[in-house]
Amino acid sequence: MKQYLLSIYQPDGDPPPPEVLGPIMAELGKLNDEMKAAGAWVFAVGLHPPSTATVIRDRDGDALLTDGPFAEGKEHLGGFTIIQAADLDEALSWGSRLAAVLAPLAIEVRPIA
Amino acid sequence: MGNGSSGLSDIEQVFRAEYGRAVAVLIRHFGDIDIAEEAVQEAFATAVRRWPEDGIPPSPAGWIITTARNRAVDRLRREATRVERETASVRDAAAGQVIAEEADVEDERLRLIFTCCHPALAPAARVALTLRLLGGLTTGEIARAFLVPETTMGQRLSRAKGKIRDAGIPYRVPRDEELPDRLGAVLAVLYLIFNEGYAAGSGTALTRDDLAQEAIRLGRLLVALMPDEPEARGLLALMLLIEARRPARTTAGGDAVLLADQDRTLWNRELVTEGQRLLRDCLRRGRPGTYQLQATINAVHADAATAEGTDWAQILQIYDHLMAMTGGPVVALHRAVAVAEVHGPAEALTIVDGLEGLERHHVWHAVRADLLRRLGREGEALTAYGKAVDLSGNAAERQLLERRAGDQAAGRPA
């Protein structure tokens, strides 16, 4: 079995109102349960907005801190799921389910080395 | 090929016919594309040295596969102590072998076709991988065919192979529920290769025979491997019917000749007959698809002894069917050409002007120009021809358009 990172990319800004977000989160919960039942689920988290991020670079042994996310842009990593799957087809199939629940957000599927 | 007496051409023939099969079997066995390719190339190099003296063995393909397998095993043993990963790959291959024997015994090449045409790979990479691994073309040959530097093509191939390995793209014929989509991707790759050979997107040669030939060869292979898929047969029929017109498509000087102006006695009747036979075979199954319908349109053209004798009403009917199935603007554009023949250029122009998103497509301007010319709107026609010329990447096609624009300016009927 290989492991895959399913990254959820979402636009910066306020999250959708609760009446929109609620049903989505319920669907997401069901999908996570299904992944667990299938033995595919390894780990899943949602993240606080990119404005809460801090970037660290080492400069001659000193930690240099910068406020904000590493990558500029209008979309950032909003959360991720780690799954295990037999091959890319199986991983893409779970990824497609996740994309359907979170549409129109993009899901990046990447193998873990 | 086949005109040399040295025996080298026979080996070349075996190479073209068997390279894909040998690579597919070795990939399955060792689970690594690079190991498979190197071993098969070494086996052919040995054949080039030995066959002219020893003679060609009774089963050339079997000899190549056995020799390549032995080479790969030797190499892996030599490197096993140094490279942990490859020992693991031998172990994995052994485990995979058991699975393979339990499963059905279809041709390994079928799995490899689906791997090469996997939708997680970029379309350009799918084309390159298919030509490389199944067609046995060298990186340099593929690079020249697609007019990119060899290093660029080499990087494209190695990136794609790396993704297959690291992302775990499986060697597997897709399950029934995925098959329609995935087969569609395979057919699209073959048709892309064919079209690149038929009317090169850029460059000076209008036809690049070798790519079209390779697409047809792979099309035949796919039909042999998936005899129950009517669309695979439909694509092969389509390619053969278009290929049949090759001798009439260009003048001796290399200028393009329009379908209506072609000398139909030059069409290759053998290919036409084969295409029509294949088409009848698949239409009988009652599962029409876009390739079968496009082949049918070309079969109607093939039936007409003269351009005037073309049954445009039937062609329009098939386009209506095709539109209902795909609905894309390019199909609508080609349908408009049939509308012009059946209902006149004015009705066709209304359709063409109503199509959106084709402003960068030279065929849209060329069709418009032709319709405007037939309606006597010379000035607008000239402008449209000019735009078509500017957007066409192919020199022979550009010359044809320039010629038409020239005839138009001189007041001659085109």
XYZ file of C-alpha atoms in Angstrom:
527
model
C 0.000 0.000 0.000
C 1.127 3.505 -0.797
C 0.124 6.642 1.044
C -1.237 9.723 -0.669
C -1.710 13.309 0.473
C -5.010 14.817 -0.629
C -4.572 18.584 -0.274
C -7.587 20.847 -0.274
C -7.017 24.226 -1.897
C -9.458 26.980 -1.040
C -9.736 30.682 -1.837
C -8.678 33.120 0.907
C -11.383 35.121 2.656
C -14.341 34.355 4.847
C -15.631 30.791 4.896
C -19.164 30.189 3.562
C -22.036 30.953 6.009
C -23.023 28.157 8.428
C -26.146 27.215 6.482
C -23.880 26.410 3.489
C -20.925 25.023 5.427
C -23.028 22.807 7.725
C -24.262 20.322 5.116
C -20.768 20.232 3.514
C -19.122 19.354 6.824
C -21.766 16.673 7.425
C -20.987 15.138 4.001
C -17.266 15.385 4.744
C -17.811 13.522 8.022
C -19.656 10.760 6.180
C -16.865 10.463 3.605
C -14.249 10.235 6.384
C -16.285 7.458 8.020
C -16.462 5.632 4.719
C -12.678 5.959 4.274
C -12.178 4.569 7.785
C -14.512 1.656 7.135
C -12.569 0.851 3.935
C -9.236 1.007 5.766
C -8.104 3.918 3.571
C -8.205 6.750 6.131
C -4.897 7.620 7.831
C -5.270 11.220 8.969
C -7.341 14.319 8.156
C -7.308 17.919 9.351
C -8.655 21.323 8.518
C -6.413 24.371 8.963
C -6.941 27.890 10.323
C -6.774 30.604 7.620
C -3.383 31.463 6.027
C -3.378 34.807 7.889
C -2.555 32.796 11.035
C 0.553 31.229 9.453
C 4.186 32.004 10.303
C 7.135 31.154 8.041
C 10.530 30.280 9.598
C 13.888 30.392 7.805
C 17.191 29.598 9.407
C 19.809 32.337 9.050
C 23.143 31.194 10.488
C 21.475 29.379 13.349
C 18.897 32.082 14.040
C 15.238 31.508 13.258
C 14.038 34.317 11.021
C 10.260 34.676 11.272
C 7.898 36.118 8.666
C 4.209 36.706 9.198
C 1.840 35.053 6.742
C 1.792 31.977 4.506
C 4.821 30.833 2.481
C 3.201 31.079 -0.937
C 1.683 34.310 -2.266
C -1.623 33.952 -4.029
C -5.366 33.951 -3.631
C -5.665 30.268 -2.771
C -4.000 28.308 0.004
C -3.950 24.903 1.604
C -7.096 24.727 3.698
C -6.720 21.208 5.004
C -5.596 17.775 4.005
C -6.359 14.093 4.229
C -3.802 11.289 4.165
C -5.038 7.990 2.783
C -3.529 4.664 1.916
C -4.384 3.049 -1.401
C -3.223 0.218 -3.632
C -2.387 2.536 -6.513
C -3.050 5.956 -7.994
C -6.410 4.894 -9.452
C -7.699 4.030 -5.989
C -6.297 7.290 -4.566
C -7.868 9.299 -7.404
C -11.171 7.631 -6.772
C -11.165 8.794 -3.093
C -9.870 12.198 -4.235
C -12.787 12.519 -6.654
C -15.225 11.764 -3.831
C -13.585 14.490 -1.725
C -13.697 16.951 -4.637
C -17.396 16.207 -5.133
C -18.153 16.965 -1.462
C -16.064 20.163 -1.492
C -16.881 21.386 -5.050
C -15.741 23.738 -6.486
C -12.515 23.410 -4.461
C -9.517 21.748 -6.118
C -7.961 18.639 -4.566
C -4.299 17.849 -5.225
C -3.371 14.157 -4.999
C 0.296 13.541 -4.301
C 2.105 10.327 -3.409
C 3.982 10.241 -0.096
C 7.565 9.129 -0.615
C 12.064 -1.734 -45.046
C 12.404 -5.160 -46.613
C 14.610 -4.210 -49.538
C 17.945 -5.035 -47.928
C 19.535 -8.476 -48.153
C 21.793 -8.006 -45.134
C 19.195 -9.351 -42.732
C 19.275 -6.092 -40.811
C 15.945 -5.061 -42.240
C 14.405 -8.319 -40.976
C 15.689 -7.473 -37.510
C 14.273 -3.986 -37.884
C 10.959 -5.542 -38.812
C 11.032 -7.759 -35.713
C 11.973 -4.693 -33.688
C 8.996 -2.651 -34.939
C 6.585 -5.552 -34.485
C 7.796 -6.909 -31.149
C 9.393 -4.060 -29.206
C 6.130 -3.066 -27.501
C 5.268 -6.632 -26.543
C 8.732 -7.297 -25.129
C 8.789 -4.058 -23.122
C 5.277 -4.716 -21.801
C 6.189 -8.225 -20.622
C 9.404 -7.004 -18.973
C 7.683 -4.080 -17.242
C 5.142 -6.504 -15.862
C 7.916 -8.803 -14.714
C 10.249 -6.235 -13.147
C 7.830 -3.407 -12.348
C 10.219 -0.799 -13.719
C 10.059 0.883 -17.125
C 13.741 1.841 -17.340
C 14.965 -1.669 -16.503
C 12.572 -3.100 -19.095
C 13.587 -0.676 -21.828
C 17.303 -1.115 -21.280
C 17.040 -4.903 -21.229
C 14.965 -5.035 -24.422
C 17.366 -2.672 -26.187
C 20.316 -4.812 -25.111
C 18.531 -7.914 -26.387
C 17.986 -6.292 -29.782
C 21.622 -5.165 -29.862
C 22.617 -8.809 -29.275
C 20.233 -9.870 -32.054
C 21.856 -7.428 -34.478
C 25.244 -9.043 -33.733
C 24.134 -12.678 -33.759
C 21.177 -13.136 -36.099
C 23.020 -12.304 -39.345
C 25.353 -15.268 -38.598
C 23.137 -17.644 -36.595
C 19.960 -16.904 -38.540
C 16.699 -15.561 -37.118
C 15.367 -17.889 -34.374
C 12.017 -19.686 -34.906
C 10.281 -17.425 -32.391
C 12.045 -14.038 -32.628
C 9.764 -12.413 -30.064
C 10.295 -15.251 -27.589
C 14.064 -15.033 -28.098
C 14.038 -11.264 -27.487
C 11.892 -11.560 -24.349
C 13.958 -14.417 -22.883
C 17.258 -12.694 -23.672
C 16.022 -9.390 -22.247
C 14.726 -11.074 -19.107
C 18.061 -12.809 -18.543
C 19.919 -9.533 -19.085
C 17.706 -7.745 -16.595
C 18.074 -10.491 -13.986
C 21.877 -10.486 -14.417
C 21.960 -6.754 -14.055
C 19.755 -6.731 -10.983
C 21.876 -9.472 -9.352
C 25.061 -7.504 -10.044
C 23.578 -4.372 -8.569
C 21.561 -6.046 -5.807
C 24.223 -5.636 -3.165
C 24.706 -2.002 -4.026
C 21.151 -0.938 -4.662
C 18.598 -2.065 -2.106
C 15.675 -0.677 -4.062
C 16.195 -2.935 -7.044
C 16.329 -6.076 -4.952
C 12.990 -5.019 -3.622
C 11.770 -4.594 -7.159
C 12.782 -8.164 -8.029
C 10.890 -9.372 -4.954
C 7.857 -7.263 -5.844
C 8.010 -8.546 -9.392
C 7.957 -12.123 -8.140
C 4.914 -11.334 -6.020
C 3.289 -9.538 -8.938
C 3.881 -12.545 -11.148
C 1.646 -14.738 -8.990
C -1.135 -12.175 -9.257
C -0.635 -12.044 -13.014
C -1.019 -15.795 -13.324
C -4.190 -15.793 -11.274
C -5.709 -13.068 -13.420
C -6.650 -13.502 -17.046
C -3.924 -14.054 -19.606
C -4.512 -11.097 -21.884
C -1.718 -9.444 -23.780
C 0.535 -7.384 -21.512
C 0.502 -4.625 -24.096
C -3.125 -3.849 -23.298
C -2.215 -2.976 -19.696
C 0.681 -0.878 -20.919
C -1.522 1.082 -23.360
C -3.798 2.045 -20.480
C -0.809 3.045 -18.345
C 0.685 5.200 -21.117
C -2.673 6.898 -21.760
C -3.556 7.425 -18.083
C -5.541 10.647 -17.559
C -3.208 11.679 -14.698
C -0.486 12.225 -17.335
C -0.416 15.323 -19.549
C -1.771 14.641 -23.069
C 1.612 15.392 -24.689
C 3.253 12.910 -22.312
C 0.658 10.225 -23.129
C 1.415 10.581 -26.821
C 5.181 10.458 -26.287
C 5.035 7.464 -23.921
C 2.771 5.495 -26.247
C 5.098 6.080 -29.205
C 8.145 5.267 -27.081
C 7.018 2.171 -25.169
C 4.524 0.594 -27.572
C 5.780 1.933 -30.887
C 9.469 1.552 -30.100
C 10.291 4.990 -31.532
C 13.439 6.571 -30.148
C 13.293 9.765 -28.117
C 14.996 11.539 -31.036
C 12.424 10.286 -33.545
C 9.528 11.415 -31.353
C 11.195 14.793 -30.760
C 11.637 15.333 -34.509
C 8.053 14.284 -35.218
C 6.732 16.846 -32.740
C 9.328 19.486 -33.588
C 10.722 19.872 -30.092
C 14.388 19.594 -29.061
C 15.447 16.067 -28.134
C 16.355 17.149 -24.600
C 12.835 18.536 -24.124
C 11.289 15.256 -25.274
C 13.730 13.312 -23.085
C 12.669 15.344 -20.045
C 8.989 14.910 -20.912
C 9.419 11.136 -21.106
C 11.476 10.805 -17.961
C 9.058 12.995 -15.984
C 6.142 10.827 -17.138
C 7.984 7.597 -16.294
C 8.871 9.042 -12.892
C 5.229 9.854 -12.224
C 4.103 6.356 -13.232
C 6.637 4.900 -10.793
C 6.300 7.282 -7.837
C 2.596 8.091 -7.979
C 1.744 4.420 -8.490
C -0.085 4.589 -11.822
C -1.138 0.944 -12.149
C -0.480 -1.485 -15.004
C -4.038 -2.614 -15.309
C -6.893 -2.749 -17.740
C -9.495 -0.505 -16.084
C -12.542 -2.027 -14.427
C -15.781 -2.109 -16.411
C -17.195 1.025 -14.790
C -14.051 3.047 -15.635
C -13.496 1.477 -19.036
C -15.565 3.797 -21.275
C -13.708 6.926 -20.073
C -10.307 5.299 -20.024
C -10.727 3.692 -23.438
C -11.799 7.114 -24.696
C -8.447 8.497 -23.502
C -6.552 5.721 -25.341
C -8.480 6.312 -28.574
C -7.866 10.056 -28.269
C -4.094 9.471 -28.012
C -4.057 7.257 -31.120
C -6.140 9.775 -33.077
C -3.866 12.597 -31.898
C -0.839 10.672 -33.216
C -2.676 10.011 -36.486
C -3.682 13.635 -36.920
C -0.189 14.867 -36.151
C 0.962 12.583 -38.966
C -1.926 13.534 -41.235
C -1.724 17.299 -41.113
C 1.245 18.364 -39.078
C 0.265 21.223 -36.788
C 3.393 23.111 -37.710
C 6.330 22.644 -40.009
C 6.612 22.244 -43.743
C 5.447 18.700 -44.524
C 1.673 18.399 -44.747
C 1.809 14.657 -44.151
C 4.137 12.800 -41.847
C 3.594 9.290 -43.055
C 5.447 7.536 -40.275
C 3.256 8.931 -37.489
C 0.039 8.145 -39.360
C 1.354 4.655 -40.082
C 2.278 4.180 -36.438
C -1.191 5.304 -35.305
C -2.789 2.799 -37.685
C -0.462 0.043 -36.475
C -1.400 0.793 -32.851
C -5.062 1.015 -33.886
C -4.840 -2.477 -35.389
C -3.200 -3.717 -32.196
C -5.970 -2.222 -30.053
C -8.678 -3.819 -32.214
C -6.917 -7.181 -31.905
C -6.658 -6.766 -28.113
C -10.201 -5.437 -27.589
C -12.250 -7.047 -30.364
C -15.552 -6.297 -28.618
C -15.102 -2.517 -28.468
C -16.898 -0.983 -31.459
C -15.290 2.437 -30.955
C -11.766 0.965 -31.248
C -12.820 -0.580 -34.553
C -14.530 2.672 -35.531
C -11.326 4.636 -34.930
C -9.285 2.194 -37.030
C -11.882 2.437 -39.826
C -11.772 6.234 -39.610
C -7.971 6.325 -39.848
C -7.890 3.894 -42.774
C -10.551 5.805 -44.721
C -8.692 9.088 -44.258
C -5.319 7.479 -44.957
C -6.722 6.054 -48.227
C -6.887 9.618 -49.588
C -3.222 10.353 -48.876
C -1.991 9.820 -52.484
C -4.487 12.443 -53.690
C -4.033 14.959 -50.879
C -0.951 16.671 -52.226
C 0.378 17.505 -55.669
C 3.793 16.267 -56.816
C 5.074 19.674 -55.724
C 3.760 19.140 -52.195
C 0.780 21.504 -52.454
C -2.400 20.564 -50.594
C -5.430 19.497 -52.659
C -8.953 19.966 -51.273
C -11.225 16.926 -51.002
C -13.504 18.316 -53.736
C -10.562 18.727 -56.140
C -8.853 15.388 -55.471
C -8.292 12.818 -58.231
C -10.345 10.024 -56.693
C -8.743 7.356 -58.860
C -5.630 7.891 -56.724
C -7.424 6.852 -53.530
C -6.150 3.596 -52.091
C -9.061 1.209 -52.740
C -7.549 -1.495 -50.558
C -7.616 0.785 -47.493
C -11.109 2.029 -48.394
C -12.399 -1.543 -48.614
C -10.784 -2.514 -45.321
C -12.123 0.620 -43.612
C -15.639 0.009 -44.892
C -15.549 -3.620 -43.821
C -14.419 -2.684 -40.295
C -17.102 -0.027 -40.148
C -19.846 -2.481 -41.110
C -18.548 -4.864 -38.427
C -18.817 -2.315 -35.655
C -22.031 -0.581 -36.750
C -23.731 -3.970 -36.657
C -23.183 -4.031 -32.881
C -25.595 -1.132 -32.479
C -23.372 0.862 -30.086
C -22.565 3.932 -32.172
C -19.942 6.389 -30.956
C -18.172 9.460 -32.250
C -15.397 7.571 -34.075
C -17.847 5.234 -35.792
C -19.914 8.229 -36.922
C -16.870 10.119 -38.211
C -15.805 6.959 -40.048
C -19.287 6.723 -41.562
C -18.985 10.281 -42.900
C -15.672 9.369 -44.517
C -17.188 6.165 -45.908
C -19.875 8.263 -47.636
C -17.115 10.361 -49.237
C -15.353 7.169 -50.280
C -18.543 5.914 -51.952
C -18.753 8.947 -54.251
C -16.959 8.491 -57.571
C -16.931 12.271 -58.051
C -17.174 15.229 -55.650
C -20.504 16.152 -57.291
C -21.813 12.657 -56.605
C -21.352 13.048 -52.810
C -24.484 12.217 -50.816
C -24.413 15.392 -48.695
C -27.904 14.816 -47.322
C -26.696 11.584 -45.731
C -23.547 13.291 -44.427
C -25.671 16.040 -42.868
C -27.812 13.401 -41.178
C -24.747 11.769 -39.652
C -23.476 15.168 -38.477
C -26.847 15.766 -36.779
C -26.346 12.470 -34.955
C -22.768 13.443 -34.060
C -23.895 16.869 -32.809
C -26.451 15.214 -30.545
C -23.640 13.050 -29.151
C -20.850 15.617 -28.649
C -22.282 19.076 -29.314
C -18.857 20.713 -29.617
C -18.258 23.819 -31.746
C -15.719 22.053 -34.008
C -18.293 19.397 -34.955
C -20.828 22.189 -35.527
C -18.334 23.897 -37.852
C -17.868 20.765 -39.960
C -21.620 20.186 -39.941
C -22.031 23.691 -41.383
C -19.974 22.613 -44.422
C -22.551 19.884 -45.073
C -25.386 22.392 -44.475
C -23.875 24.613 -47.194
C -24.055 21.725 -49.674
C -27.606 20.728 -48.755
C -29.290 24.051 -47.896
C -26.928 26.633 -49.408
C -24.113 28.905 -48.150
C -26.377 31.550 -46.574
C -27.857 29.142 -44.021
C -24.393 27.701 -43.340
C -22.903 31.155 -42.741
C -25.577 31.941 -40.145
C -24.555 28.783 -38.272
C -20.820 29.505 -38.587
C -21.202 33.113 -37.398
C -23.171 31.883 -34.408
C -20.356 29.606 -33.189
C -18.360 30.906 -30.261
C -14.805 30.272 -29.171
C -13.346 29.451 -32.606
C -11.763 32.852 -33.383
C -8.266 31.377 -32.948
C -9.093 28.318 -35.088
C -7.900 28.731 -38.696
C -10.489 26.283 -40.057
C -13.314 28.517 -38.777
C -11.932 31.452 -40.796
C -11.312 29.248 -43.851
C -14.877 27.905 -43.822
C -16.260 31.437 -43.360
C -14.085 32.721 -46.197
C -15.343 29.999 -48.513
C -18.999 30.663 -47.665
C -18.560 34.460 -48.075
C -16.916 33.872 -51.470
C -19.839 31.704 -52.589
C -22.229 34.430 -51.485
C -20.316 36.982 -53.601
C -19.045 38.946 -50.584
C -15.472 39.194 -51.931
C -14.039 41.823 -49.599
C -15.100 39.999 -46.432
C -13.950 36.694 -47.925
C -10.448 38.094 -48.539
C -10.199 39.334 -44.950
C -11.293 35.916 -43.663
C -8.766 34.086 -45.879
C -6.085 36.408 -44.506
C -6.982 35.507 -40.922
C -7.012 31.793 -41.776
C -3.529 32.098 -43.321
C -2.189 33.937 -40.267
C -3.507 31.296 -37.864
C -2.488 28.172 -39.787
C 0.750 26.692 -38.464
C 1.248 24.409 -41.467
C 3.109 25.749 -44.514
C 1.370 23.578 -47.145
C -2.042 24.449 -45.752
C -1.081 28.123 -45.659
C -0.089 27.996 -49.338
C -3.435 26.450 -50.251
C -5.263 29.216 -48.415
C -3.072 31.865 -50.037
C -3.804 30.311 -53.432
C -7.530 30.446 -52.768
C -7.279 34.045 -51.622
C -5.254 34.792 -54.788
C -7.831 33.148 -57.070
C -10.452 35.148 -55.295
C -8.621 38.450 -55.733
C -8.099 37.666 -59.427
C -11.795 36.900 -59.824
C -11.232 33.243 -60.733
C -13.570 30.602 -59.382
C -11.693 28.632 -56.722
